[in-house]
Short mmCIF file of C-alpha atoms and ligand atoms in Angstrom, two decimals:
data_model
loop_
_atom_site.label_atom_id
_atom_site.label_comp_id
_atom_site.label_asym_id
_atom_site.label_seq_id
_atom_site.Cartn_x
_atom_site.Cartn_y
_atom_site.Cartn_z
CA UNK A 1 99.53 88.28 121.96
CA UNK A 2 96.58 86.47 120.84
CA UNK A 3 97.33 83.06 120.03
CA UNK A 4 95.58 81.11 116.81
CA UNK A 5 96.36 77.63 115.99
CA UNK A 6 97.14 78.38 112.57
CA UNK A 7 99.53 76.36 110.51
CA UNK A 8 102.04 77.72 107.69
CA UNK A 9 100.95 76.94 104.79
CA UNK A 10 102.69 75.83 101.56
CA UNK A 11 102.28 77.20 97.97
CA UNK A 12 100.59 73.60 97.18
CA UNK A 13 97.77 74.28 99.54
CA UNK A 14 97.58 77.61 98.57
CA UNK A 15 96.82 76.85 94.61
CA UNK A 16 94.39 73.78 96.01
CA UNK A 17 92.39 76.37 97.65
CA UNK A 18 92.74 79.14 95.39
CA UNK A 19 91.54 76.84 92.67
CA UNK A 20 88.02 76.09 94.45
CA UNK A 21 87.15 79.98 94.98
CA UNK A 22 89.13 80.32 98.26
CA UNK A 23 91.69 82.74 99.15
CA UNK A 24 95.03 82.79 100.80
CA UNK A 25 97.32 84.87 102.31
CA UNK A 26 100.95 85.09 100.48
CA UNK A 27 104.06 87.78 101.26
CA UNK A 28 104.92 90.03 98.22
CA UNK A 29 108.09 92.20 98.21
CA UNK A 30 106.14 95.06 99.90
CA UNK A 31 103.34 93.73 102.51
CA UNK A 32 100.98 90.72 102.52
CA UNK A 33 98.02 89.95 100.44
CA UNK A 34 94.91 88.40 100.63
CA UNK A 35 95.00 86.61 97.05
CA UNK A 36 91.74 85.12 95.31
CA UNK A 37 91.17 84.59 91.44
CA UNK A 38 90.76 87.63 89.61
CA UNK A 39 88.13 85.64 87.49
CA UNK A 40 86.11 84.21 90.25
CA UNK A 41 83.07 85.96 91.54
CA UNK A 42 82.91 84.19 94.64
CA UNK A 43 86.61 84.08 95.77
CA UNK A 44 86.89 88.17 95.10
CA UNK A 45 83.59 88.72 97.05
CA UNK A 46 85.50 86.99 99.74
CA UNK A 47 88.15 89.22 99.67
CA UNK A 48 85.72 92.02 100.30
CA UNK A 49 84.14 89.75 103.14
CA UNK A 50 87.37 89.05 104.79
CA UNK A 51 88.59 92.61 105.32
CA UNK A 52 85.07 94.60 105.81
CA UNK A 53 86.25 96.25 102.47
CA UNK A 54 83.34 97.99 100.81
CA UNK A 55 82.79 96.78 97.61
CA UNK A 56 83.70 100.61 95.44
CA UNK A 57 86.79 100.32 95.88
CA UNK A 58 88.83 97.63 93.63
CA UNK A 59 91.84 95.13 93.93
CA UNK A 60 95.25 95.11 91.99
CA UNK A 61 95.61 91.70 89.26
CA UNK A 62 98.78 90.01 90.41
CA UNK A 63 100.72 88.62 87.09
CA UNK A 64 103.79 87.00 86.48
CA UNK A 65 104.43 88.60 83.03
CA UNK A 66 103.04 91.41 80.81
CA UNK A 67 101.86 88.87 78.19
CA UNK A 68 99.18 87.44 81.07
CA UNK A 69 98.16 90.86 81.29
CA UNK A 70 97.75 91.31 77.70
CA UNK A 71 94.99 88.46 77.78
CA UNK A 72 92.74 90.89 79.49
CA UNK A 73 94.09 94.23 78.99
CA UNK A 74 94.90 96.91 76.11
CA UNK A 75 98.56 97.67 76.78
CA UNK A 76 99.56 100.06 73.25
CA UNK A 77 103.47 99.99 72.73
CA UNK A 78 104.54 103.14 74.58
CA UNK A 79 102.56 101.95 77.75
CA UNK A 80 104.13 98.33 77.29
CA UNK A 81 107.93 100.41 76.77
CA UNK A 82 107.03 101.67 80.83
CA UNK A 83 105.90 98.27 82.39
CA UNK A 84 108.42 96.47 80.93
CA UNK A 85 111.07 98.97 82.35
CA UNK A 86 109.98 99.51 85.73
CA UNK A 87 108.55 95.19 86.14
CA UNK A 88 111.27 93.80 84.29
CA UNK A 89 114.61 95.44 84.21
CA UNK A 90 114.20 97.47 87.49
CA UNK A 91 112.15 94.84 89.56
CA UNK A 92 110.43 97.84 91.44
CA UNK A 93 107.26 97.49 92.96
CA UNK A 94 104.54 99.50 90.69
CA UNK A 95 101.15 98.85 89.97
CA UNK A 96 99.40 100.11 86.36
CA UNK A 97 95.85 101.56 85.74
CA UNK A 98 95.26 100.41 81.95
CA UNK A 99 92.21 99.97 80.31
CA UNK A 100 90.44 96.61 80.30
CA UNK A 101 89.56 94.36 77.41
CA UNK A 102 85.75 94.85 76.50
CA UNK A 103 85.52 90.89 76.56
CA UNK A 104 87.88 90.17 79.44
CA UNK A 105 87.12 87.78 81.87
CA UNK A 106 88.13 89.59 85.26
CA UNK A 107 85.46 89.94 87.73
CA UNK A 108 83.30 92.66 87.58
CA UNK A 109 84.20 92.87 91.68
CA UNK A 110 87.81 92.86 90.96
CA UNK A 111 87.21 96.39 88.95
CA UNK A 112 84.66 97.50 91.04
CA UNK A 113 82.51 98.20 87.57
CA UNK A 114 85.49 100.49 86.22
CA UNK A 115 86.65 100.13 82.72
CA UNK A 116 90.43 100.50 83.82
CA UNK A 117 92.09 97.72 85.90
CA UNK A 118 95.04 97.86 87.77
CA UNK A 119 98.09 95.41 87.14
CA UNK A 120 101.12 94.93 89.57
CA UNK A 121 103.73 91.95 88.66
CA UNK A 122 105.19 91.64 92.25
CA UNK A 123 108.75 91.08 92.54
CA UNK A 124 108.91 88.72 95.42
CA UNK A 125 109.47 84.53 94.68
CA UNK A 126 107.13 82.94 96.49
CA UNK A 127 104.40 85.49 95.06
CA UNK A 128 105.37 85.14 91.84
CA UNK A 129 105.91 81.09 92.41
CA UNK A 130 102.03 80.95 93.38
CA UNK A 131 100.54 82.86 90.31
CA UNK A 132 103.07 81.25 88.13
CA UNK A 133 101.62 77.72 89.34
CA UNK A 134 98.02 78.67 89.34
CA UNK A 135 98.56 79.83 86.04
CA UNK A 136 96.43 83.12 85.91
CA UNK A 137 95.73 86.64 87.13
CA UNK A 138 95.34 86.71 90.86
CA UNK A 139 93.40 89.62 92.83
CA UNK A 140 94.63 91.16 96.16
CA UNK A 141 94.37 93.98 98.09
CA UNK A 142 96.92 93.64 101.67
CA UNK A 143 95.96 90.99 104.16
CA UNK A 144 94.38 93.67 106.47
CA UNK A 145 91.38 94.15 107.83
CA UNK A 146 90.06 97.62 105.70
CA UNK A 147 91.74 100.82 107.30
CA UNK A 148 93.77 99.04 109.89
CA UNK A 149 97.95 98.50 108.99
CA UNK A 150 99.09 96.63 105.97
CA UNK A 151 100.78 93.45 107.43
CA UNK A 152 104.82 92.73 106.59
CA UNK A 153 104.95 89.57 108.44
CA UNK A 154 103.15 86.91 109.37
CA UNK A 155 103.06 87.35 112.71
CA UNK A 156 101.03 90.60 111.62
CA UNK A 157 98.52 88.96 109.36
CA UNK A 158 98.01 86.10 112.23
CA UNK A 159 97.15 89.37 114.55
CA UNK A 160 94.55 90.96 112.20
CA UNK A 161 92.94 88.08 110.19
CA UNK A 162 94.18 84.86 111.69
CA UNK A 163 90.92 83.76 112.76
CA UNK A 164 89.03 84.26 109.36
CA UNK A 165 91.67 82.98 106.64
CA UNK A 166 92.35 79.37 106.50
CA UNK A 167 95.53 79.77 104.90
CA UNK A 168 98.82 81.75 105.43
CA UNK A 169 101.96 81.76 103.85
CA UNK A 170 105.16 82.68 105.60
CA UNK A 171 107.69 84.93 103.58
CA UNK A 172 109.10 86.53 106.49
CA UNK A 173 109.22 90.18 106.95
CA UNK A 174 108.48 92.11 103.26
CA UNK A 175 111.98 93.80 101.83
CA UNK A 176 109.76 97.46 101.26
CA UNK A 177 107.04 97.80 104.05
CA UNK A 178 104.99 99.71 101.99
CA UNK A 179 102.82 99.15 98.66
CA UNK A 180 103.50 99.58 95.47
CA UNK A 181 103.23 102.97 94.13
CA UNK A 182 100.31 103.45 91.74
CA UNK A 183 100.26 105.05 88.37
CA UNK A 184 97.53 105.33 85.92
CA UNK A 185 98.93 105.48 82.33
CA UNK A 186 95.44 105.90 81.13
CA UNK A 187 95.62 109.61 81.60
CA UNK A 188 97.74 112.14 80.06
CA UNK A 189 100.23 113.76 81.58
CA UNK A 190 100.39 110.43 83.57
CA UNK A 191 98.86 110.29 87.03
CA UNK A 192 100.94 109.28 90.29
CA UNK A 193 97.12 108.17 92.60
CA UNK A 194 99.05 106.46 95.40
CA UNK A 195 103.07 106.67 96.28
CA UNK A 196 104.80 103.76 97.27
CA UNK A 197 107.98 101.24 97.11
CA UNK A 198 108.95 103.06 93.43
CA UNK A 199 109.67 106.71 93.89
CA UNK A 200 108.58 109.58 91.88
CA UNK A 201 112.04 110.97 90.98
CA UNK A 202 112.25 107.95 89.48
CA UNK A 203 109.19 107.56 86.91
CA UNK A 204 110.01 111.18 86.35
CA UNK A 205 113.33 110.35 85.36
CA UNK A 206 112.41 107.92 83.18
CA UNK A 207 109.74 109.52 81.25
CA UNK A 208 111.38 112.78 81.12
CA UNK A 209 108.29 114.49 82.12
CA UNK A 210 106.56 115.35 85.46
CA UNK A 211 103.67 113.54 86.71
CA UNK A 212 100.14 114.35 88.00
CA UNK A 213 99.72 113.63 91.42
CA UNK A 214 96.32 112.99 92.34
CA UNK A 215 94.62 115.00 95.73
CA UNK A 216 91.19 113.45 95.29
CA UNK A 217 89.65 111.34 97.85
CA UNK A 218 86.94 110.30 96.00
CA UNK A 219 84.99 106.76 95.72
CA UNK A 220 85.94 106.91 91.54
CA UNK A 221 89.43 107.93 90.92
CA UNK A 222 90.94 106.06 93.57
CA UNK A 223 88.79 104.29 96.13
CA UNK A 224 91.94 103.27 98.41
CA UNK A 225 93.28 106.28 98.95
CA UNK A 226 90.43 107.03 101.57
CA UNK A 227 91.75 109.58 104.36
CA UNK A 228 91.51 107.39 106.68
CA UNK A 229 93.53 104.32 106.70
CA UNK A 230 96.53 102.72 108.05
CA UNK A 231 94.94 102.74 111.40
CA UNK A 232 96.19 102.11 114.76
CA UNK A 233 93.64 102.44 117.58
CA UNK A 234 94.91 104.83 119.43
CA UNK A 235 95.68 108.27 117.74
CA UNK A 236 98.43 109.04 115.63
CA UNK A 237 100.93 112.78 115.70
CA UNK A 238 102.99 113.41 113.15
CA UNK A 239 105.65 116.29 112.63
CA UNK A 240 106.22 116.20 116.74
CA UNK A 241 109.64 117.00 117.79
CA UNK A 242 108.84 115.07 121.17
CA UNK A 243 106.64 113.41 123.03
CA UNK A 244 103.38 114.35 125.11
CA UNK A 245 103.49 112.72 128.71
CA UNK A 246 102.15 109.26 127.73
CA UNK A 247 102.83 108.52 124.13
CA UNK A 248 105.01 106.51 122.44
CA UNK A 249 107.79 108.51 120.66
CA UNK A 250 108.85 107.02 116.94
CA UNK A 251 112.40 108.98 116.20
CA UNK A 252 114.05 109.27 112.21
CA UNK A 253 117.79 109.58 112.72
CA UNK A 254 119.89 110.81 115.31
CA UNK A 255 118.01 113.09 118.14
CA UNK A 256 118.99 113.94 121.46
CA UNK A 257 115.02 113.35 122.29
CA UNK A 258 114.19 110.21 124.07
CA UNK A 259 112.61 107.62 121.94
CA UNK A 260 110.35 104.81 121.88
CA UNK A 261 111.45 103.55 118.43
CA UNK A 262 113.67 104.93 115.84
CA UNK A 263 112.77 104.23 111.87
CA UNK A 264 116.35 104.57 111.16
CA UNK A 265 119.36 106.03 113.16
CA UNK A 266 121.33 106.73 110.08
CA UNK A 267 118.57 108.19 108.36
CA UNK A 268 117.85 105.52 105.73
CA UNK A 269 114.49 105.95 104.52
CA UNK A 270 114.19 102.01 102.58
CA UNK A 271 114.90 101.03 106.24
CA UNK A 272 112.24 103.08 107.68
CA UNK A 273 109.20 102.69 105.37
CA UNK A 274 110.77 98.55 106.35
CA UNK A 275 110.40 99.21 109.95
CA UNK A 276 106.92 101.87 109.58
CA UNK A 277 103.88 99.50 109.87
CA UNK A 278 105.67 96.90 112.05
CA UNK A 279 106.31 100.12 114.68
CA UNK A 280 102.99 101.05 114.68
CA UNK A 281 101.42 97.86 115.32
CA UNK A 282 103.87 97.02 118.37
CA UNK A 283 102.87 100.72 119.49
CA UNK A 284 99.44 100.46 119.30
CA UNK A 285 99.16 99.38 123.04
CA UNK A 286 95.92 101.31 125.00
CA UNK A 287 97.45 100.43 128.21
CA UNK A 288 100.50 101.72 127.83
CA UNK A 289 100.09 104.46 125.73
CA UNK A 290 97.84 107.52 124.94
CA UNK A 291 98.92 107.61 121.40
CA UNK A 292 101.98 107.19 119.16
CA UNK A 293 103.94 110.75 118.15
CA UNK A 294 106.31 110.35 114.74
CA UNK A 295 109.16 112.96 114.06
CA UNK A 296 109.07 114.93 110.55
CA UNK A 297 110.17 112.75 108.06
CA UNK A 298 111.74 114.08 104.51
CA UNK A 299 109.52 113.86 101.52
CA UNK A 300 112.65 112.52 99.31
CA UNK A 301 112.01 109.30 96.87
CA UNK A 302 110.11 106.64 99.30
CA UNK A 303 109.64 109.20 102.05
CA UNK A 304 106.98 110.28 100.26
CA UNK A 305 105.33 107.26 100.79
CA UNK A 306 105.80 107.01 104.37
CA UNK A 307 104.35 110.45 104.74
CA UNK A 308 101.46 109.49 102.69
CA UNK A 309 100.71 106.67 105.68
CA UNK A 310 101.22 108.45 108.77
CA UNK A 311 99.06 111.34 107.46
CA UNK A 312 96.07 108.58 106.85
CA UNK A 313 97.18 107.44 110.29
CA UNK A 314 96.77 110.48 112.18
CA UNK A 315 93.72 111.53 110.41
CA UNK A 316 90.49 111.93 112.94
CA UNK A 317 87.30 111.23 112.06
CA UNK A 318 85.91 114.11 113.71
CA UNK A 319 87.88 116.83 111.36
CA UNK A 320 86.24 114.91 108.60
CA UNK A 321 84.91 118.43 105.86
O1 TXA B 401 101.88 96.62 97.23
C1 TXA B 401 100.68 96.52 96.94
O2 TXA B 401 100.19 97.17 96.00
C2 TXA B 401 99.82 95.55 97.75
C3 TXA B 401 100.30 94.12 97.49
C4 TXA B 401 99.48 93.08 98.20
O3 TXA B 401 100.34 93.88 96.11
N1 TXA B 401 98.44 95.67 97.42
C5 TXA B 401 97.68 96.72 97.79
O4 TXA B 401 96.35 96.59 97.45
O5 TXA B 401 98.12 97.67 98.38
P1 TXA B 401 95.21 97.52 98.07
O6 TXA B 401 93.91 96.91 97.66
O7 TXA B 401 95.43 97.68 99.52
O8 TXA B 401 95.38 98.85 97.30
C6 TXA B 401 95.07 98.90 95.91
C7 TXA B 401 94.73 100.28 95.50
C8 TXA B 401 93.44 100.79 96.08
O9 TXA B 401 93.69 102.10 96.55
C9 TXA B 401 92.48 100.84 94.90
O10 TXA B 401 91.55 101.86 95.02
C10 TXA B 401 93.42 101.11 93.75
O11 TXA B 401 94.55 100.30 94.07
N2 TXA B 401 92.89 100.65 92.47
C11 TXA B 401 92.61 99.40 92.04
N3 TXA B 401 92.09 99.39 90.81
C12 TXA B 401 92.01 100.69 90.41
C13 TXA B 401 91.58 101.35 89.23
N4 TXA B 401 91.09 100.67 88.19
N5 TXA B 401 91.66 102.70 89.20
C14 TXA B 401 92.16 103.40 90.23
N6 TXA B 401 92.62 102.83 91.39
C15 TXA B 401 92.54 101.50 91.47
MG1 MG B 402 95.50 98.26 101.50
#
């Protein structure tokens, strides 16, 4: 392990240095982010600079309540009806593309140049503790370096960006593992652009109507969901039912196949999307291993998720259309 003489940091020193333009690494409920002012041109640009992030593709505004999002966003009722159910009274962890205010004050990097922004109240205390104190809308993509794995501890963050953030906040390993889901309420029938910690059987339930889901790749309707992503450096199989000679074998469930890791023996997909990045980043080991193999996992509520990021993983480069 490399090792960094880095210091945890406190919320304090977090808001001093968020408050002249800098960023700062803080757990949420589903991985780490890199957190700057959503209203300051320089601390967002670092956010780009930090992970090699190119600049089309935009962050998520952290708030603490729907009323800060009001000051820079048009919410109508029946889009407030949804936030307020899945932020407030379900605590799950879903980001919202609404449209922005024509006068709002976000940064123009934050968006990207869209006229939607995305909004995300996370439902983890310390998070919610340091934009509560700093008293406005903070940006942040996760604390990783662009394509690699989305950090859930703070060992992981140290890994990836230790030596180019001056500040790190340790929240211990994040309850989901994987980001929120996305959904852009802008668009009718609403659109599902990224899955995550809040499944789709469950928006569906709610509204009473099926979703969208989005297949594009594109730089405009959703810049993150680039096929590549969720990296490790050596190559990624998914669906195997065993190993090749030389890679690491991630098992879901009982298997009478030898295994390097299992998700989750009893087949509890909240405890494998927990345990999915954290895996990969322990397996990601050149000398030991020729790449990392993943059983089939079941596309039920989070599972989808977790599908979603070992299919970026394994993608290659070279099978690119
Ligand atoms: O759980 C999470 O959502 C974490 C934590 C830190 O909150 N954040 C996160 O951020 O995953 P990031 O930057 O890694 O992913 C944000 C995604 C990107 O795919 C981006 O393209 C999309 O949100 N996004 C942001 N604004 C958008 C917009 N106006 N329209 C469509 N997609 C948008
Ligand atoms: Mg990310």
């Amino acid at each position: 392990m490399k090792e960094f003489k880095i210091m945890k940091n406190t919320i304090e020193q977090a808001i001093e240095l968020l408050r002249g333009g800098d960023i700062c690494v803080c757990p949420t409920e589903t991985v780490y982010g890199l957190f700057g002012d959503a209203k300051n041109d320089v601390a967002i640009q670092r956010i780009y600079k930090t992970k090699g992030r190119p600049s089309c593709n935009p962050l998520i505004c952290h708030v603490s309540s729907i009323s800060v999002a009001l000051d820079f966003c048009v919410i109508s009722k029946e889009q407030e009806r949804i936030i307020d159910y899945f932020w407030n009274e379900k605590n799950r962890p879903i980001t919202f593309i609404v449209n922005l205010k024509e006068n709002s004050d976000i940064s123009n990097f934050v968006t990207a140049g869209l006229k939607t922004v995305a909004i995300r109240r996370p439902n983890n205390k310390i998070a919610l503790e340091l934009i509560e104190k700093f008293n406005g809308p903070l940006a942040a993509p996760s604390a990783n370096t662009s394509t690699r794995l989305s950090p859930t501890s703070y060992d992981m963050v140290v890994l990836d960006l230790g030596d180019k953030v001056q500040c790190i906040i340790d929240g211990g390993e994040c309850r989901f593992g994987v980001e929120s889901t996305i959904l852009d309420i802008t668009r009718s029938p609403y659109v599902l652009l990224r899955p995550g910690g809040t499944s789709k059987e469950e928006i569906e339930e709610f509204l009473g109507s099926g979703l969208e889901i989005n297949r594009n790749d594109t730089c405009i309707i959703a810049p993150g969901m680039m096929k590549k992503h969720y990296s490790p450096s050596i190559p990624v199989r998914i669906n195997a039912s065993f190993p090749l000679e030389n890679e690491a074998f991630i098992a879901f469930g009982k298997t009478d196949v030898p295994y390097t890791k299992n998700l989750s023996l009893s087949g509890d997909l909240m405890e494998a999307a927990h345990n999915l990045f954290r895996f990969l980043k322990e397996l990601d080991d050149k000398q030991k291993y020729s790449g990392i193999s993943i059983m089939p996992i079941p596309m039920d509520g989070i599972g989808r998720a977790i599908n979603d990021r070992i299919s970026r993983a394994s993608y290659k480069e070279d099978k690119k259309n």
